[in-house]
mmCIF file with all atom_site columns, C-alpha atoms in Angstrom:
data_model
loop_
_atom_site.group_PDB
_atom_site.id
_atom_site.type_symbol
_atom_site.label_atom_id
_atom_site.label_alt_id
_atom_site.label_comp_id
_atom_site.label_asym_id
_atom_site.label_entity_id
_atom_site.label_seq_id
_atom_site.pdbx_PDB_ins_code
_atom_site.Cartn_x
_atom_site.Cartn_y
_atom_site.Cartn_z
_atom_site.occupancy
_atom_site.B_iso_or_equiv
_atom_site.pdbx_formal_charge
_atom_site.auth_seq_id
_atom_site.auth_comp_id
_atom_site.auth_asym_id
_atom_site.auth_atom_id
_atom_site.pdbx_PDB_model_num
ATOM 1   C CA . UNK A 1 1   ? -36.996 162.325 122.118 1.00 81.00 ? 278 UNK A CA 1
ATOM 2   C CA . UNK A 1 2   ? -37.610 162.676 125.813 1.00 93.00 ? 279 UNK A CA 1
ATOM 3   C CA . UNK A 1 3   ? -34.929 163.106 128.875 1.00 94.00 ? 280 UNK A CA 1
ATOM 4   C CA . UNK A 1 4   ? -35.491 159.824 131.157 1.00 95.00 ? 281 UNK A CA 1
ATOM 5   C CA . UNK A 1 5   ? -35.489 159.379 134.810 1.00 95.00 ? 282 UNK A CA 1
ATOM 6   C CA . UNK A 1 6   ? -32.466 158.113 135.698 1.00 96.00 ? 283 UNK A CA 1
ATOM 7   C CA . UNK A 1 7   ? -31.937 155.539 138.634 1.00 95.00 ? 284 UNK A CA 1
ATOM 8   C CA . UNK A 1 8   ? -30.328 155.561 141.426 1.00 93.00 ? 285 UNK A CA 1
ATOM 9   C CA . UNK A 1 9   ? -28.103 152.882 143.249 1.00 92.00 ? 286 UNK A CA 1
ATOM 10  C CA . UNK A 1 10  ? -30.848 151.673 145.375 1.00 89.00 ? 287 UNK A CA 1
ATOM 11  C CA . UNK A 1 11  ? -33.533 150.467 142.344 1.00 92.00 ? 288 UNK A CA 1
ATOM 12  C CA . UNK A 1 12  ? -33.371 146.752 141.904 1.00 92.00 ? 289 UNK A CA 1
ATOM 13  C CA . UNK A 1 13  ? -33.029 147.189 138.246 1.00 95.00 ? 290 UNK A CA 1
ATOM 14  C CA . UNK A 1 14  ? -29.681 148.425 138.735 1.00 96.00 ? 291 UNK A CA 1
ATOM 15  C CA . UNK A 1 15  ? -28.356 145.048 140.777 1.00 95.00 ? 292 UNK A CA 1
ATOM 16  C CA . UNK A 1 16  ? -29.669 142.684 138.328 1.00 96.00 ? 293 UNK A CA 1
ATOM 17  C CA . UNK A 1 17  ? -28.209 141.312 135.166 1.00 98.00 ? 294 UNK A CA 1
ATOM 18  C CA . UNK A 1 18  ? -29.471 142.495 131.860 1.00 98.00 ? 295 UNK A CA 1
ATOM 19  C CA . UNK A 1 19  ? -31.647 140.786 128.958 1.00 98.00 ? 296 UNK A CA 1
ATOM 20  C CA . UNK A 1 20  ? -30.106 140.236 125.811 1.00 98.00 ? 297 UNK A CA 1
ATOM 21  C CA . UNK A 1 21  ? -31.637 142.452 123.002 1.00 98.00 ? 298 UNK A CA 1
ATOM 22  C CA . UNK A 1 22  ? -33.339 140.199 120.739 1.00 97.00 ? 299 UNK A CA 1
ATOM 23  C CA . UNK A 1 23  ? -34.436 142.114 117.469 1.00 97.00 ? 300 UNK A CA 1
ATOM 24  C CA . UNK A 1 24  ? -33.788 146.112 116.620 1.00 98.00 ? 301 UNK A CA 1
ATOM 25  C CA . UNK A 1 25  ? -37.297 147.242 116.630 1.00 98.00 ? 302 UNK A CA 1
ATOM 26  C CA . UNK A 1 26  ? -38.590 150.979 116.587 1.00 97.00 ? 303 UNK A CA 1
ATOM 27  C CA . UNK A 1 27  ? -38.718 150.723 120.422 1.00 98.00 ? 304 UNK A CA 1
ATOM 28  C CA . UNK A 1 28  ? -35.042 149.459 120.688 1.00 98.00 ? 305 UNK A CA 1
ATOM 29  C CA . UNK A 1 29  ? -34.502 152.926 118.553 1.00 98.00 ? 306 UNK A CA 1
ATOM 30  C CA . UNK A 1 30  ? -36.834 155.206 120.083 1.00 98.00 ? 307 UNK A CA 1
ATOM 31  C CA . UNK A 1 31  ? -35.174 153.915 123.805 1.00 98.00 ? 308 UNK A CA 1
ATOM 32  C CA . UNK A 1 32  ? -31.488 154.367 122.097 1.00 98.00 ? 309 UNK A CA 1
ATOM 33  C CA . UNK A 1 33  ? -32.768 158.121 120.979 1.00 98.00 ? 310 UNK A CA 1
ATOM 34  C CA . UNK A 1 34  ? -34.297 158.585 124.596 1.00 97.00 ? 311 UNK A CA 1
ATOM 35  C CA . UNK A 1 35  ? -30.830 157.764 126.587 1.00 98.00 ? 312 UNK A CA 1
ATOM 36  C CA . UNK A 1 36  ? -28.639 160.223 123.975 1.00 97.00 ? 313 UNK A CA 1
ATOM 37  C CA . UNK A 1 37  ? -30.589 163.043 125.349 1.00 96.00 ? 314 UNK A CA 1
ATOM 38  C CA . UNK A 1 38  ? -30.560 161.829 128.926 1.00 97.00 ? 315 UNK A CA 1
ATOM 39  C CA . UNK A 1 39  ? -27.435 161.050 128.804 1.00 96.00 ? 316 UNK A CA 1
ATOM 40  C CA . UNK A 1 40  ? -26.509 164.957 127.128 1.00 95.00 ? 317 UNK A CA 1
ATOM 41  C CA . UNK A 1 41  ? -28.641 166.219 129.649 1.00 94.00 ? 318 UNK A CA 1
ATOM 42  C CA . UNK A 1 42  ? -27.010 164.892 132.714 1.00 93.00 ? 319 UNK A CA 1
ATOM 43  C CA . UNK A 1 43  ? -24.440 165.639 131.478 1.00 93.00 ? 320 UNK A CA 1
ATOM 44  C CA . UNK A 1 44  ? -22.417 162.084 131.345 1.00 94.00 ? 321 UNK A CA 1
ATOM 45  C CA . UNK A 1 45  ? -20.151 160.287 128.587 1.00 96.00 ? 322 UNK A CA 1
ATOM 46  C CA . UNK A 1 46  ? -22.411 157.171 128.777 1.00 97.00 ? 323 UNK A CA 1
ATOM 47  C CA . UNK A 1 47  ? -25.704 155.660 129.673 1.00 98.00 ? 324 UNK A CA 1
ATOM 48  C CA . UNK A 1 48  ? -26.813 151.676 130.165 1.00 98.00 ? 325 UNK A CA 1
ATOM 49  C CA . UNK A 1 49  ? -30.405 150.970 129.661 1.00 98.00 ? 326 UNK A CA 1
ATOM 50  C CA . UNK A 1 50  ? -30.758 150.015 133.089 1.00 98.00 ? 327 UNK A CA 1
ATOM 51  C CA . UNK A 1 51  ? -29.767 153.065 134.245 1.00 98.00 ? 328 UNK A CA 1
ATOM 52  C CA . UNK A 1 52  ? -33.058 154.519 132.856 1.00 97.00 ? 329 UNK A CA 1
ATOM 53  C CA . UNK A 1 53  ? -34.915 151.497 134.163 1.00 96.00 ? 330 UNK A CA 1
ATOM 54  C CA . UNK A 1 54  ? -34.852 149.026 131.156 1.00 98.00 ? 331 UNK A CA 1
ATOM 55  C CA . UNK A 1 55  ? -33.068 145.648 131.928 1.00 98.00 ? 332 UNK A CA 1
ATOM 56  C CA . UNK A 1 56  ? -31.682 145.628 128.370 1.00 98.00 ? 333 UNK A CA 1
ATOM 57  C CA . UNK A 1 57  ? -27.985 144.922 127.308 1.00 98.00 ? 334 UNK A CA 1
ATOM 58  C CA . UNK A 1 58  ? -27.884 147.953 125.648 1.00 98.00 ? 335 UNK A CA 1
ATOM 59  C CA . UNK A 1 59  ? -25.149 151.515 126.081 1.00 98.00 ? 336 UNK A CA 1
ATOM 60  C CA . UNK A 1 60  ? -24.508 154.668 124.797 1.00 98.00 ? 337 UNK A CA 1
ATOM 61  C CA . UNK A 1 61  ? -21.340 156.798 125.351 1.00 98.00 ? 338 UNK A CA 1
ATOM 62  C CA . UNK A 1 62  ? -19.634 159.750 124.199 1.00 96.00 ? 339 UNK A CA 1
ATOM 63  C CA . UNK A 1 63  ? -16.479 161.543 124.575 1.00 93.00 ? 340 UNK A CA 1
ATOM 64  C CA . UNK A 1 64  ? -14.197 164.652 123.392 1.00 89.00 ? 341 UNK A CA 1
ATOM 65  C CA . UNK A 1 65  ? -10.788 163.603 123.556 1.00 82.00 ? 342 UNK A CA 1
ATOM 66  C CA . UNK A 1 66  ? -7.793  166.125 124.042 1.00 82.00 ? 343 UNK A CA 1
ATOM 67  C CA . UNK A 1 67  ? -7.681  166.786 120.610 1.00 86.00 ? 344 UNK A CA 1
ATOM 68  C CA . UNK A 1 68  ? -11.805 167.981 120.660 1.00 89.00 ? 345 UNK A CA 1
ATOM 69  C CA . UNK A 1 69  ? -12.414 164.663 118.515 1.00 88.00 ? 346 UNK A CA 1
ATOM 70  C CA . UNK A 1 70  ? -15.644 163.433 119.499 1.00 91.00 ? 347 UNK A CA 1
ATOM 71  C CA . UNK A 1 71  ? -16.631 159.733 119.975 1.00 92.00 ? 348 UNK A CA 1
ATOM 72  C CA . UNK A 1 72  ? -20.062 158.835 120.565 1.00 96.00 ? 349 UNK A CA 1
ATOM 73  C CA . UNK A 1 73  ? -22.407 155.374 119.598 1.00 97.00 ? 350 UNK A CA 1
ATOM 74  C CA . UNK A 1 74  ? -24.479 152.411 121.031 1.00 98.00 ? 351 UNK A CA 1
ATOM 75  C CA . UNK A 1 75  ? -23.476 148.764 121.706 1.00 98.00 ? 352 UNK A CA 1
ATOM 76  C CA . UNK A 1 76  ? -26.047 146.487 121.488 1.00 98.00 ? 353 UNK A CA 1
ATOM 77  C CA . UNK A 1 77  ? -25.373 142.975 123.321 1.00 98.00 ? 354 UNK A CA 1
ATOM 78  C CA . UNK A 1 78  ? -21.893 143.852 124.114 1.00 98.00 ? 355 UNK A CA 1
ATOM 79  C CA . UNK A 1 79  ? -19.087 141.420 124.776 1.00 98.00 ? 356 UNK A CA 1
ATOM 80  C CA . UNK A 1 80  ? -15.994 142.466 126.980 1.00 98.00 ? 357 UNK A CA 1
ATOM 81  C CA . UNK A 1 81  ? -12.645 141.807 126.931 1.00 98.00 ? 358 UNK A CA 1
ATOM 82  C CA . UNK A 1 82  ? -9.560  143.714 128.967 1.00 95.00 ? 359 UNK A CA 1
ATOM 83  C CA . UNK A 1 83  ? -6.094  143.333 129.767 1.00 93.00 ? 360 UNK A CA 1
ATOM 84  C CA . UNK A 1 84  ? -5.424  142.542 133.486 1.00 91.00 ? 361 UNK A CA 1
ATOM 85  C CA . UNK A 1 85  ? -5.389  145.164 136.008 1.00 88.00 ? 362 UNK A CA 1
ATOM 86  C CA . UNK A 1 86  ? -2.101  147.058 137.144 1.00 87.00 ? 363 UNK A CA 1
ATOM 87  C CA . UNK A 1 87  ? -1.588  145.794 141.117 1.00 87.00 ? 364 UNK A CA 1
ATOM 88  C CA . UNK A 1 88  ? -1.550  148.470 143.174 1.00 88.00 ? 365 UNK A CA 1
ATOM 89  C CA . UNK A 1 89  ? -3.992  151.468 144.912 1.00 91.00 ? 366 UNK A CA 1
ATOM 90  C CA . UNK A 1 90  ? -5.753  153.895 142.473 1.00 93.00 ? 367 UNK A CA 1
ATOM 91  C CA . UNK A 1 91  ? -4.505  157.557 141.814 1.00 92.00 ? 368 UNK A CA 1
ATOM 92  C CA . UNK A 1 92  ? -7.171  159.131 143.098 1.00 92.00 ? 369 UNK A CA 1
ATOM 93  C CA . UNK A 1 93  ? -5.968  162.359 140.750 1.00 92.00 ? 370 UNK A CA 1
ATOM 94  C CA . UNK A 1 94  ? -5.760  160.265 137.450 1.00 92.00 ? 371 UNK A CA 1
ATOM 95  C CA . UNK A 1 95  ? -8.335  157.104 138.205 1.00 94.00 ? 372 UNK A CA 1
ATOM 96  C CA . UNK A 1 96  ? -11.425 158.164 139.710 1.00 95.00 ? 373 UNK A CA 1
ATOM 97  C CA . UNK A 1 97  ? -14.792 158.225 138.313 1.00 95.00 ? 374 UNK A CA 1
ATOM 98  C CA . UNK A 1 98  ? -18.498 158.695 138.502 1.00 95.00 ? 375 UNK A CA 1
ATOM 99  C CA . UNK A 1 99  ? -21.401 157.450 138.072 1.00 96.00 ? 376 UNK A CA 1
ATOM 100 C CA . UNK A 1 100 ? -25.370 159.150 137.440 1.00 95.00 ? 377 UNK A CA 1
ATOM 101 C CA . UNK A 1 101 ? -26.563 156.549 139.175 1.00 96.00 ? 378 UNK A CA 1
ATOM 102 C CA . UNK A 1 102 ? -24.669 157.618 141.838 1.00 95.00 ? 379 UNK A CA 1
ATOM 103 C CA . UNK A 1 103 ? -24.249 161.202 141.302 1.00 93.00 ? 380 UNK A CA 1
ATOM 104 C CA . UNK A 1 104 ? -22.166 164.023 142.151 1.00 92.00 ? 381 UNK A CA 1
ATOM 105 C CA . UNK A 1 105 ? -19.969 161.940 143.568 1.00 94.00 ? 382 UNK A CA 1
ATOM 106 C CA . UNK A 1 106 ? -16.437 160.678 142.251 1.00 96.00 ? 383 UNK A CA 1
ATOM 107 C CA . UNK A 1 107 ? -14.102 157.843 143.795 1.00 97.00 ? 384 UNK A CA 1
ATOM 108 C CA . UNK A 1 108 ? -10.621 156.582 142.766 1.00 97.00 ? 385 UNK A CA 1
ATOM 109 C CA . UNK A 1 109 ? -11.103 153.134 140.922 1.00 96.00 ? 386 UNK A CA 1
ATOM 110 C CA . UNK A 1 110 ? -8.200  151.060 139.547 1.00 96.00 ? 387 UNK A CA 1
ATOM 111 C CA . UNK A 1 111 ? -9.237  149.812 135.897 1.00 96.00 ? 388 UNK A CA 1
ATOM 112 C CA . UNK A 1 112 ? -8.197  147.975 133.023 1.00 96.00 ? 389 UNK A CA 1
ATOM 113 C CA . UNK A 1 113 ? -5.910  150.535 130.823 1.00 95.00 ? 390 UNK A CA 1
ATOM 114 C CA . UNK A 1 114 ? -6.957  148.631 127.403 1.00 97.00 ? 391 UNK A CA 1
ATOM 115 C CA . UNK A 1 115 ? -10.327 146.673 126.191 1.00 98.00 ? 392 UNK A CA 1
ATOM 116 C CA . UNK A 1 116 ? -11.719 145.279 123.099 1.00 98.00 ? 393 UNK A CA 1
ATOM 117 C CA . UNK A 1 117 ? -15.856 145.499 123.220 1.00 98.00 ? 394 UNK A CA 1
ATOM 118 C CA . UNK A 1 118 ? -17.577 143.913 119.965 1.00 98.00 ? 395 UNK A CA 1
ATOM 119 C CA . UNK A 1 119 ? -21.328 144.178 119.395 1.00 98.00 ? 396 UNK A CA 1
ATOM 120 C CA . UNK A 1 120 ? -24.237 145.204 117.111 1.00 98.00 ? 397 UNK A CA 1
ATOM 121 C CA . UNK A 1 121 ? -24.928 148.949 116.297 1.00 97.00 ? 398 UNK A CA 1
ATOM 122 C CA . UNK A 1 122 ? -28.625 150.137 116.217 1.00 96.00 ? 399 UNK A CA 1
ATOM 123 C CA . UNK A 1 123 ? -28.145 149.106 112.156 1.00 96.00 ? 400 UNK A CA 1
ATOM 124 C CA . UNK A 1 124 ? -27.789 145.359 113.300 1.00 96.00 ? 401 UNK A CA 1
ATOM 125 C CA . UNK A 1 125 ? -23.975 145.616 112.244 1.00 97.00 ? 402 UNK A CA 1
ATOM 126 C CA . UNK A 1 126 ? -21.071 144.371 113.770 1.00 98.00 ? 403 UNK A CA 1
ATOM 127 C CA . UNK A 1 127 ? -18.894 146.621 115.721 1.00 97.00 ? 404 UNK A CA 1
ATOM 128 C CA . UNK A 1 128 ? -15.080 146.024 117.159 1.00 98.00 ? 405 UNK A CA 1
ATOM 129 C CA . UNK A 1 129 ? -13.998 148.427 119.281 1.00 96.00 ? 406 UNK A CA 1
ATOM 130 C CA . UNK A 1 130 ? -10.373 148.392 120.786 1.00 97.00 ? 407 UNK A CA 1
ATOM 131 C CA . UNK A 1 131 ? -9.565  151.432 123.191 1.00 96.00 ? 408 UNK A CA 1
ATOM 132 C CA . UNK A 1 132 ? -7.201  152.601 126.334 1.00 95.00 ? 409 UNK A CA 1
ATOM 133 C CA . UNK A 1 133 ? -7.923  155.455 128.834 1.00 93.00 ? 410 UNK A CA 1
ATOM 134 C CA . UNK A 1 134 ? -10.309 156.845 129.825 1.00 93.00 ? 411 UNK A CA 1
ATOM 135 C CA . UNK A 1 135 ? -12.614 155.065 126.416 1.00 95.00 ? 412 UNK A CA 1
ATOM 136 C CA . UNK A 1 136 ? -11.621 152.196 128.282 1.00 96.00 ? 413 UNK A CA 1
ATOM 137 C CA . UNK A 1 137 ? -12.653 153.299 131.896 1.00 96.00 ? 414 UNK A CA 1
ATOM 138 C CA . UNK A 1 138 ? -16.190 153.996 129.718 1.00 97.00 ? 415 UNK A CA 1
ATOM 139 C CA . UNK A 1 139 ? -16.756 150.900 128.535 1.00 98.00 ? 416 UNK A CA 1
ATOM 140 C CA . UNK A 1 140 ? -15.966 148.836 131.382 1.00 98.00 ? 417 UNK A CA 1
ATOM 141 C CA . UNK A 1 141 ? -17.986 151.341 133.937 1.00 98.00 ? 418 UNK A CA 1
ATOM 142 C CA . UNK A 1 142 ? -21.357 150.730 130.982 1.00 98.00 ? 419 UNK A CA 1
ATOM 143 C CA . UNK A 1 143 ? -20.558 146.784 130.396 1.00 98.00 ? 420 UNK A CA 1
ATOM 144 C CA . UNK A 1 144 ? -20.712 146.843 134.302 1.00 98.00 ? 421 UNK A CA 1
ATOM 145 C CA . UNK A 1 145 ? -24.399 147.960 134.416 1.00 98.00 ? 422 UNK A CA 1
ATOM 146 C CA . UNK A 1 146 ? -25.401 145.308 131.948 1.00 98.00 ? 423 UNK A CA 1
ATOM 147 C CA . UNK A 1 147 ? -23.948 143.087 134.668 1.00 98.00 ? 424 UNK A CA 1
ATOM 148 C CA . UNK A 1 148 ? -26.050 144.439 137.990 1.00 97.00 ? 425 UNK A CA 1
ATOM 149 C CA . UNK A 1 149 ? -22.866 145.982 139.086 1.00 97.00 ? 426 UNK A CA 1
ATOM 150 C CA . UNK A 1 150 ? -22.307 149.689 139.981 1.00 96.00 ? 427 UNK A CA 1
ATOM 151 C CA . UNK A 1 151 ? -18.664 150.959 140.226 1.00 96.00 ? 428 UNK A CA 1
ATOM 152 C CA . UNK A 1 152 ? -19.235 151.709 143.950 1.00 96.00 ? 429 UNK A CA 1
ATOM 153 C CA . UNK A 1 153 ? -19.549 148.031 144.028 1.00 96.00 ? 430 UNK A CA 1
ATOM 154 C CA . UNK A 1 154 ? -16.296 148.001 143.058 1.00 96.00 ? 431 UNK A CA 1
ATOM 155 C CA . UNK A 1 155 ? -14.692 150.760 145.721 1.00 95.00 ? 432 UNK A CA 1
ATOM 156 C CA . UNK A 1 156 ? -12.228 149.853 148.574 1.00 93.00 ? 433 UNK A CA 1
ATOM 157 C CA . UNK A 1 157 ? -13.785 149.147 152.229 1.00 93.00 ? 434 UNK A CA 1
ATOM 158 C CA . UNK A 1 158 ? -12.914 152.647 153.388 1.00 93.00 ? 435 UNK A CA 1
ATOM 159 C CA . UNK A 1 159 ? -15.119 154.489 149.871 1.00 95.00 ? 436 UNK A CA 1
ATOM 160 C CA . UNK A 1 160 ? -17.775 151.548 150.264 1.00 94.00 ? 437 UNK A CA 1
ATOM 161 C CA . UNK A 1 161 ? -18.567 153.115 154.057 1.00 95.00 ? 438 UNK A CA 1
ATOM 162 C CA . UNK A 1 162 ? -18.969 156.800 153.013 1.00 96.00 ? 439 UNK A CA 1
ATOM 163 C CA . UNK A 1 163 ? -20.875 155.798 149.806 1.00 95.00 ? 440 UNK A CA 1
ATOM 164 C CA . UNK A 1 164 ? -23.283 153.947 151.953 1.00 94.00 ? 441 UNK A CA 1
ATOM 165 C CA . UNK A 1 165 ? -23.441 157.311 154.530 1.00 95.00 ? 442 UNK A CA 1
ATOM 166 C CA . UNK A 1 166 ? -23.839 158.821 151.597 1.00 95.00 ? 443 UNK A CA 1
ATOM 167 C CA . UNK A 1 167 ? -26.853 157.430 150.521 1.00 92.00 ? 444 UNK A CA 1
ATOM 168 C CA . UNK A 1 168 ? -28.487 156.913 153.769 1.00 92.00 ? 445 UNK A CA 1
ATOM 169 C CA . UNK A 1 169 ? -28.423 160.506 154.312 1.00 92.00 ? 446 UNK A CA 1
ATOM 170 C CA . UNK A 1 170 ? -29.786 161.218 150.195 1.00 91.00 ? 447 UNK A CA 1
ATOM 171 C CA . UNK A 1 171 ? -32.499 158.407 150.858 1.00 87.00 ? 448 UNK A CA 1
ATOM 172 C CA . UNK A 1 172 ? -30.942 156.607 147.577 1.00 88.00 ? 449 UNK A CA 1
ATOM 173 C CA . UNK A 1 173 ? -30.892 152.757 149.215 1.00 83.00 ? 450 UNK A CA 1
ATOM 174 C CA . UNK A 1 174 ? -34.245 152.086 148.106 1.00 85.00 ? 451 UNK A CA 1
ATOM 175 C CA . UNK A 1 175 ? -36.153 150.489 145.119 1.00 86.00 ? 452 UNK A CA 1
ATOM 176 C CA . UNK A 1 176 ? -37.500 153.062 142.577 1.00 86.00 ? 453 UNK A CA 1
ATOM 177 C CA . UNK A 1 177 ? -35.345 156.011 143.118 1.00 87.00 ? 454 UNK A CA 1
ATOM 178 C CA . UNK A 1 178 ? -34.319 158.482 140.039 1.00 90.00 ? 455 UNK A CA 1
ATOM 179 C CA . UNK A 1 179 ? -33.891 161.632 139.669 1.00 90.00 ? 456 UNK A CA 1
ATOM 180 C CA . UNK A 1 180 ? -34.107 163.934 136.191 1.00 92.00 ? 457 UNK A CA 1
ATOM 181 C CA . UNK A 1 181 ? -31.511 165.026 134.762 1.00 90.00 ? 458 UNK A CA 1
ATOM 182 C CA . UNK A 1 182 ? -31.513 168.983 134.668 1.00 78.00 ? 459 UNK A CA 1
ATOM 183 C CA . UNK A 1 183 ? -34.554 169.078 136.880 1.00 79.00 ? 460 UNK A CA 1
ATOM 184 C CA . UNK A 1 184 ? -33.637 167.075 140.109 1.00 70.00 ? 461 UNK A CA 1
ATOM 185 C CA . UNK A 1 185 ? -31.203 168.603 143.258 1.00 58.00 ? 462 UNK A CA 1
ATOM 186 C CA . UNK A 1 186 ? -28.865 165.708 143.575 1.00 51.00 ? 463 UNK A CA 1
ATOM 187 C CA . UNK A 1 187 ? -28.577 166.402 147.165 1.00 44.00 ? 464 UNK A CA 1
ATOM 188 C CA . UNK A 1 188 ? -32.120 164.762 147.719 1.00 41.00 ? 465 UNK A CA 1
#
């Protein structure tokens, strides 16, 4: 397994919708085993293919609930589904999120509280998922890679400005920036 570059907010890969994954082939496995480690590494509780430059519809995640119950996997082709949004602001204290595309920063973002995600594993089986929280502030943040969107896409008027400051000053806006996780100052 190898630790991936990972890319940031300015690579084209990462504004473009994702192919669907055709067959489960040793390289579909190989890439799945590739973006666990990066994704350990970075740390981060999950990982879209096109985050490592691969414009596959394709996401790992993992978390540790409050109870130290881990939840990790891959969805393959994922489909989304949500309940609608709460109206309001984001609690910045309770709602806001990162991304390592973006990283070492963190903005408040309202999401949906519940999802349902079904998909293939990296067996070729189905999988239903149905979860709230923060597993459902995961999957939405991952389906929205496979979509060209970044969750700074997603920020008020007021976030959008200092994220783009933000990235001028890091030199992130442009195509074919990454950095390594564990090797890489994120400061640029």
């Amino acid at each position: 397994m190898a630790v991936l570059p990972i890319r940031i907010m300015g690579d084209l890969v990462l504004h473009s919708p994702a192919s669907r994954v055709d067959e489960i082939t040793d390289e579909i496995r190989t890439l799945v085993a590739d973006m666990f480690e990066t994704m350990d590494a970075a740390p981060g509780v999950g990982l879209a293919a096109p985050q490592v430059g691969v414009p596959l519809r394709i996401y790992t995640y993992s978390y540790v609930d409050d109870d130290d119950q881990p939840w990790r996997g891959v969805l393959i082709n994922p489909e989304l589904w949500m309940t609608p949004l709460e109206p309001g602001d984001p609690d910045p204290d309770l709602e806001s999120e990162g991304c390592l595309s973006f990283p070492g920063e963190r903005f408040p973002l309202r999401r949906s509280e519940r999802v349902r995600v079904t998909a293939t594993d990296l067996d070729g089986a189905p999988v239903s998922i149905e979860v709230d929280g923060w597993r459902a502030r995961i999957m939405q943040h991952e389906f929205d890679h496979l979509d060209g969107i970044l969750y700074v896409d997603r920020l008020s008027d007021g976030d959008w400005k200092t994220v783009q400051k933000i990235s001028r000053k890091r030199g992130w806006g442009r195509p074919g920036a990454s950095w390594m996780p564990g090797i890489d100052d994120l400061e640029g």
